[in-house]
Amino acid sequence: MRRAVCPGSYDPATNGHLDVIERAAHLFDEVVVAVLINKSKRGMFTIDERMELLQESTAKLPNVRVDSWHGLLTDYCKEQGIQSIVKGLRSVSDFDYELQMAQMNREISGVETLLMSNNPAYSFLSSSLVKEVATYGGDVTGMVPPAVHDRLLARIAEND
Ligand code: PNS
């Protein structure tokens, strides 16, 4: 059984994330989308909310499941018997950061990382920018899954 994890903050998931998850699901028998903590980012959604949004957004993908983890990604891989990490690359600046994490993760655990080129249609997308644009009333339809769109607008209205 070939199993991979697509890790991320997913605060919230964008269509760029979904594109990578869907393509990974074609390559592996099982894909776990794992919500992890990125200590350098402040969240708009709780971990449970992010998982719920991911579950709704990946419901049509039978070999994808959603989970969360509070420790090292490589410890999660070990615990779950996962051999590969899959991440999307939008740009050269992503590459620097992702390569460093991939090398560190391999050094400490032997787990391999596959860096997948993003669909160029989504290369400008990030959770942070989507939140910023939506907060100032910009239209983010088509940038996030429908379930995320509605919850994002609701959360912004709550925070107002
Ligand atoms: O979506 P992001 O914020 O780019 O994802 C980064 C994430 C959450 C995958 C990364 O910060 C991570 O793996 N965090 C878990 C803790 C860990 O393993 N840190 C060591 C990374 S080499």
PDB file of C-alpha atoms and ligand atoms in Angstrom:
ATOM      1  CA  MET A   1       0.000   0.000   0.000  1.00  0.00           C
ATOM      2  CA  ARG A   2       1.556   3.300  -1.099  1.00  0.00           C
ATOM      3  CA  ARG A   3       0.585   5.994   1.351  1.00  0.00           C
ATOM      4  CA  ALA A   4       1.407   9.692   1.346  1.00  0.00           C
ATOM      5  CA  VAL A   5       0.694  12.668   3.538  1.00  0.00           C
ATOM      6  CA  CYS A   6      -0.141  16.155   2.274  1.00  0.00           C
ATOM      7  CA  PRO A   7       0.707  18.276   5.334  1.00  0.00           C
ATOM      8  CA  GLY A   8      -0.084  21.932   5.836  1.00  0.00           C
ATOM      9  CA  SER A   9      -1.631  24.637   7.967  1.00  0.00           C
ATOM     10  CA  TYR A  10      -4.721  24.757   5.730  1.00  0.00           C
ATOM     11  CA  ASP A  11      -5.990  27.963   7.364  1.00  0.00           C
ATOM     12  CA  PRO A  12      -8.097  27.604   5.270  1.00  0.00           C
ATOM     13  CA  ALA A  13      -7.624  25.222   2.318  1.00  0.00           C
ATOM     14  CA  THR A  14      -7.483  26.909  -1.102  1.00  0.00           C
ATOM     15  CA  ASN A  15      -8.128  25.510  -4.568  1.00  0.00           C
ATOM     16  CA  GLY A  16      -4.338  25.322  -4.955  1.00  0.00           C
ATOM     17  CA  HIS A  17      -4.186  22.902  -2.002  1.00  0.00           C
ATOM     18  CA  LEU A  18      -7.091  20.895  -3.409  1.00  0.00           C
ATOM     19  CA  ASP A  19      -5.378  20.584  -6.782  1.00  0.00           C
ATOM     20  CA  VAL A  20      -2.269  19.064  -5.179  1.00  0.00           C
ATOM     21  CA  ILE A  21      -4.339  16.734  -2.956  1.00  0.00           C
ATOM     22  CA  GLU A  22      -6.380  15.519  -5.931  1.00  0.00           C
ATOM     23  CA  ARG A  23      -3.283  14.865  -8.050  1.00  0.00           C
ATOM     24  CA  ALA A  24      -1.547  13.058  -5.157  1.00  0.00           C
ATOM     25  CA  ALA A  25      -4.658  10.875  -4.812  1.00  0.00           C
ATOM     26  CA  HIS A  26      -4.069   9.644  -8.389  1.00  0.00           C
ATOM     27  CA  LEU A  27      -0.478   8.649  -7.567  1.00  0.00           C
ATOM     28  CA  PHE A  28      -0.936   6.928  -4.194  1.00  0.00           C
ATOM     29  CA  ASP A  29      -3.268   4.274  -2.824  1.00  0.00           C
ATOM     30  CA  GLU A  30      -4.077   6.452   0.174  1.00  0.00           C
ATOM     31  CA  VAL A  31      -3.502  10.148   0.875  1.00  0.00           C
ATOM     32  CA  VAL A  32      -3.808  11.613   4.352  1.00  0.00           C
ATOM     33  CA  VAL A  33      -4.351  15.355   4.477  1.00  0.00           C
ATOM     34  CA  ALA A  34      -2.831  16.308   7.822  1.00  0.00           C
ATOM     35  CA  VAL A  35      -3.444  19.657   9.508  1.00  0.00           C
ATOM     36  CA  LEU A  36      -0.288  20.567  11.393  1.00  0.00           C
ATOM     37  CA  ILE A  37       0.825  23.520  13.436  1.00  0.00           C
ATOM     38  CA  ASN A  38       3.088  26.072  11.773  1.00  0.00           C
ATOM     39  CA  LYS A  39       4.425  28.044  14.730  1.00  0.00           C
ATOM     40  CA  SER A  40       5.134  31.103  12.578  1.00  0.00           C
ATOM     41  CA  LYS A  41       1.451  31.565  11.596  1.00  0.00           C
ATOM     42  CA  ARG A  42      -1.544  32.829  13.577  1.00  0.00           C
ATOM     43  CA  GLY A  43      -4.772  31.012  12.752  1.00  0.00           C
ATOM     44  CA  MET A  44      -8.213  32.247  11.709  1.00  0.00           C
ATOM     45  CA  PHE A  45      -9.778  28.780  12.035  1.00  0.00           C
ATOM     46  CA  THR A  46      -9.299  26.183  14.785  1.00  0.00           C
ATOM     47  CA  ILE A  47      -7.672  22.873  13.868  1.00  0.00           C
ATOM     48  CA  ASP A  48     -11.084  21.164  14.089  1.00  0.00           C
ATOM     49  CA  GLU A  49     -12.654  23.750  11.784  1.00  0.00           C
ATOM     50  CA  ARG A  50      -9.836  23.355   9.241  1.00  0.00           C
ATOM     51  CA  MET A  51     -10.306  19.577   9.310  1.00  0.00           C
ATOM     52  CA  GLU A  52     -14.060  19.905   8.844  1.00  0.00           C
ATOM     53  CA  LEU A  53     -13.572  22.191   5.823  1.00  0.00           C
ATOM     54  CA  LEU A  54     -11.037  19.778   4.334  1.00  0.00           C
ATOM     55  CA  GLN A  55     -13.386  16.833   4.896  1.00  0.00           C
ATOM     56  CA  GLU A  56     -16.188  18.640   3.056  1.00  0.00           C
ATOM     57  CA  SER A  57     -13.847  19.722   0.264  1.00  0.00           C
ATOM     58  CA  THR A  58     -12.337  16.247  -0.310  1.00  0.00           C
ATOM     59  CA  ALA A  59     -15.545  14.222   0.173  1.00  0.00           C
ATOM     60  CA  LYS A  60     -15.567  13.158  -3.486  1.00  0.00           C
ATOM     61  CA  LEU A  61     -12.065  11.618  -3.238  1.00  0.00           C
ATOM     62  CA  PRO A  62     -12.484   8.058  -1.871  1.00  0.00           C
ATOM     63  CA  ASN A  63      -8.803   7.419  -1.035  1.00  0.00           C
ATOM     64  CA  VAL A  64      -8.296  10.680   0.853  1.00  0.00           C
ATOM     65  CA  ARG A  65      -8.788  11.107   4.594  1.00  0.00           C
ATOM     66  CA  VAL A  66      -8.208  14.056   6.900  1.00  0.00           C
ATOM     67  CA  ASP A  67      -6.332  14.039  10.196  1.00  0.00           C
ATOM     68  CA  SER A  68      -4.411  16.403  12.482  1.00  0.00           C
ATOM     69  CA  TRP A  69      -1.164  16.240  14.421  1.00  0.00           C
ATOM     70  CA  HIS A  70       0.490  18.450  17.006  1.00  0.00           C
ATOM     71  CA  GLY A  71       4.102  17.253  16.848  1.00  0.00           C
ATOM     72  CA  LEU A  72       6.789  16.654  14.261  1.00  0.00           C
ATOM     73  CA  LEU A  73       5.530  15.675  10.828  1.00  0.00           C
ATOM     74  CA  THR A  74       8.039  12.844  10.603  1.00  0.00           C
ATOM     75  CA  ASP A  75       6.788  11.357  13.905  1.00  0.00           C
ATOM     76  CA  TYR A  76       3.316  11.318  12.376  1.00  0.00           C
ATOM     77  CA  CYS A  77       4.670   9.528   9.296  1.00  0.00           C
ATOM     78  CA  LYS A  78       6.365   6.938  11.519  1.00  0.00           C
ATOM     79  CA  GLU A  79       3.240   6.374  13.590  1.00  0.00           C
ATOM     80  CA  GLN A  80       1.025   5.992  10.516  1.00  0.00           C
ATOM     81  CA  GLY A  81       3.451   3.973   8.376  1.00  0.00           C
ATOM     82  CA  ILE A  82       3.575   6.741   5.743  1.00  0.00           C
ATOM     83  CA  GLN A  83       6.594   6.689   3.400  1.00  0.00           C
ATOM     84  CA  SER A  84       6.128   9.937   1.438  1.00  0.00           C
ATOM     85  CA  ILE A  85       5.333  13.591   2.021  1.00  0.00           C
ATOM     86  CA  VAL A  86       3.765  15.456  -0.924  1.00  0.00           C
ATOM     87  CA  LYS A  87       3.815  19.248  -1.121  1.00  0.00           C
ATOM     88  CA  GLY A  88       2.979  21.735  -3.862  1.00  0.00           C
ATOM     89  CA  LEU A  89       5.433  24.285  -5.252  1.00  0.00           C
ATOM     90  CA  ARG A  90       4.119  27.619  -6.489  1.00  0.00           C
ATOM     91  CA  SER A  91       7.338  29.518  -7.020  1.00  0.00           C
ATOM     92  CA  VAL A  92      11.094  29.651  -6.582  1.00  0.00           C
ATOM     93  CA  SER A  93      10.617  31.209  -3.138  1.00  0.00           C
ATOM     94  CA  ASP A  94       8.481  28.212  -2.116  1.00  0.00           C
ATOM     95  CA  PHE A  95      11.252  25.971  -3.374  1.00  0.00           C
ATOM     96  CA  ASP A  96      13.884  27.339  -0.966  1.00  0.00           C
ATOM     97  CA  TYR A  97      11.656  26.793   2.057  1.00  0.00           C
ATOM     98  CA  GLU A  98      10.278  23.441   0.921  1.00  0.00           C
ATOM     99  CA  LEU A  99      13.692  22.054  -0.034  1.00  0.00           C
ATOM    100  CA  GLN A 100      15.066  22.920   3.402  1.00  0.00           C
ATOM    101  CA  MET A 101      12.155  21.181   5.151  1.00  0.00           C
ATOM    102  CA  ALA A 102      12.403  18.168   2.823  1.00  0.00           C
ATOM    103  CA  GLN A 103      16.102  17.780   3.580  1.00  0.00           C
ATOM    104  CA  MET A 104      15.575  18.197   7.328  1.00  0.00           C
ATOM    105  CA  ASN A 105      12.727  15.674   7.344  1.00  0.00           C
ATOM    106  CA  ARG A 106      14.814  13.147   5.428  1.00  0.00           C
ATOM    107  CA  GLU A 107      17.808  13.713   7.701  1.00  0.00           C
ATOM    108  CA  ILE A 108      15.841  13.052  10.892  1.00  0.00           C
ATOM    109  CA  SER A 109      13.651  10.209   9.652  1.00  0.00           C
ATOM    110  CA  GLY A 110      14.483   8.973   6.150  1.00  0.00           C
ATOM    111  CA  VAL A 111      10.970   9.977   4.969  1.00  0.00           C
ATOM    112  CA  GLU A 112      11.092  11.250   1.374  1.00  0.00           C
ATOM    113  CA  THR A 113       9.356  14.416   0.138  1.00  0.00           C
ATOM    114  CA  LEU A 114       7.919  14.796  -3.362  1.00  0.00           C
ATOM    115  CA  LEU A 115       7.581  18.416  -4.472  1.00  0.00           C
ATOM    116  CA  MET A 116       4.786  18.705  -7.029  1.00  0.00           C
ATOM    117  CA  SER A 117       4.610  21.669  -9.396  1.00  0.00           C
ATOM    118  CA  ASN A 118       1.420  23.613  -8.829  1.00  0.00           C
ATOM    119  CA  ASN A 119      -1.151  24.220 -11.523  1.00  0.00           C
ATOM    120  CA  PRO A 120      -0.066  27.691 -12.775  1.00  0.00           C
ATOM    121  CA  ALA A 121      -3.697  28.793 -12.594  1.00  0.00           C
ATOM    122  CA  TYR A 122      -3.298  28.731  -8.793  1.00  0.00           C
ATOM    123  CA  SER A 123       0.297  29.889  -8.421  1.00  0.00           C
ATOM    124  CA  PHE A 124      -0.719  33.269  -6.936  1.00  0.00           C
ATOM    125  CA  LEU A 125      -2.937  31.678  -4.276  1.00  0.00           C
ATOM    126  CA  SER A 126      -2.096  31.471  -0.586  1.00  0.00           C
ATOM    127  CA  SER A 127      -4.328  31.108   2.453  1.00  0.00           C
ATOM    128  CA  SER A 128      -2.942  34.360   3.874  1.00  0.00           C
ATOM    129  CA  LEU A 129      -3.674  36.428   0.751  1.00  0.00           C
ATOM    130  CA  VAL A 130      -7.126  34.914   0.337  1.00  0.00           C
ATOM    131  CA  LYS A 131      -7.945  35.859   3.954  1.00  0.00           C
ATOM    132  CA  GLU A 132      -6.608  39.379   3.462  1.00  0.00           C
ATOM    133  CA  VAL A 133      -8.518  39.986   0.223  1.00  0.00           C
ATOM    134  CA  ALA A 134     -11.741  38.553   1.667  1.00  0.00           C
ATOM    135  CA  THR A 135     -11.351  40.614   4.872  1.00  0.00           C
ATOM    136  CA  TYR A 136     -11.342  43.824   2.800  1.00  0.00           C
ATOM    137  CA  GLY A 137     -14.393  42.713   0.809  1.00  0.00           C
ATOM    138  CA  GLY A 138     -12.608  41.360  -2.284  1.00  0.00           C
ATOM    139  CA  ASP A 139     -14.158  38.500  -4.240  1.00  0.00           C
ATOM    140  CA  VAL A 140     -12.392  35.173  -3.598  1.00  0.00           C
ATOM    141  CA  THR A 141     -14.926  33.001  -5.433  1.00  0.00           C
ATOM    142  CA  GLY A 142     -13.065  30.393  -7.467  1.00  0.00           C
ATOM    143  CA  MET A 143      -9.999  30.626  -5.219  1.00  0.00           C
ATOM    144  CA  VAL A 144     -11.310  28.411  -2.430  1.00  0.00           C
ATOM    145  CA  PRO A 145     -13.736  25.464  -2.327  1.00  0.00           C
ATOM    146  CA  PRO A 146     -17.396  26.524  -1.902  1.00  0.00           C
ATOM    147  CA  ALA A 147     -17.564  25.238   1.709  1.00  0.00           C
ATOM    148  CA  VAL A 148     -14.519  27.328   2.604  1.00  0.00           C
ATOM    149  CA  HIS A 149     -15.901  30.399   0.834  1.00  0.00           C
ATOM    150  CA  ASP A 150     -19.060  30.470   2.942  1.00  0.00           C
ATOM    151  CA  ARG A 151     -17.272  29.808   6.240  1.00  0.00           C
ATOM    152  CA  LEU A 152     -14.610  32.395   5.463  1.00  0.00           C
ATOM    153  CA  LEU A 153     -17.175  35.126   4.862  1.00  0.00           C
ATOM    154  CA  ALA A 154     -19.071  34.075   8.003  1.00  0.00           C
ATOM    155  CA  ARG A 155     -15.869  34.180  10.125  1.00  0.00           C
ATOM    156  CA  ILE A 156     -14.941  37.627   8.773  1.00  0.00           C
ATOM    157  CA  ALA A 157     -18.441  38.901   9.621  1.00  0.00           C
ATOM    158  CA  GLU A 158     -18.144  37.439  13.168  1.00  0.00           C
ATOM    159  CA  ASN A 159     -14.774  39.139  13.676  1.00  0.00           C
ATOM    160  CA  ASP A 160     -16.070  42.545  12.501  1.00  0.00           C
TER     161      ASP A 160
HETATM  162  O1  PNS B   1       1.014  25.107   5.007  1.00  0.00           O
HETATM  163  P1  PNS B   1       2.350  25.384   5.647  1.00  0.00           P
HETATM  164  O2  PNS B   1       2.213  26.377   6.777  1.00  0.00           O
HETATM  165  O3  PNS B   1       3.405  25.784   4.657  1.00  0.00           O
HETATM  166  O4  PNS B   1       2.830  23.979   6.279  1.00  0.00           O
HETATM  167  C1  PNS B   1       4.012  23.890   7.027  1.00  0.00           C
HETATM  168  C2  PNS B   1       3.949  22.648   7.932  1.00  0.00           C
HETATM  169  C3  PNS B   1       2.768  22.760   8.890  1.00  0.00           C
HETATM  170  C4  PNS B   1       3.815  21.400   7.083  1.00  0.00           C
HETATM  171  C5  PNS B   1       5.299  22.612   8.726  1.00  0.00           C
HETATM  172  O5  PNS B   1       5.426  23.790   9.480  1.00  0.00           O
HETATM  173  C6  PNS B   1       5.396  21.375   9.627  1.00  0.00           C
HETATM  174  O6  PNS B   1       5.711  20.303   9.158  1.00  0.00           O
HETATM  175  N1  PNS B   1       5.070  21.554  10.929  1.00  0.00           N
HETATM  176  C7  PNS B   1       5.082  20.461  11.895  1.00  0.00           C
HETATM  177  C8  PNS B   1       6.315  20.520  12.807  1.00  0.00           C
HETATM  178  C9  PNS B   1       7.543  19.977  12.088  1.00  0.00           C
HETATM  179  O7  PNS B   1       7.625  18.821  11.712  1.00  0.00           O
HETATM  180  N2  PNS B   1       8.533  20.876  11.912  1.00  0.00           N
HETATM  181  C10 PNS B   1       9.804  20.527  11.274  1.00  0.00           C
HETATM  182  C11 PNS B   1       9.778  20.906   9.786  1.00  0.00           C
HETATM  183  S1  PNS B   1      11.297  20.459   8.990  1.00  0.00           S
END
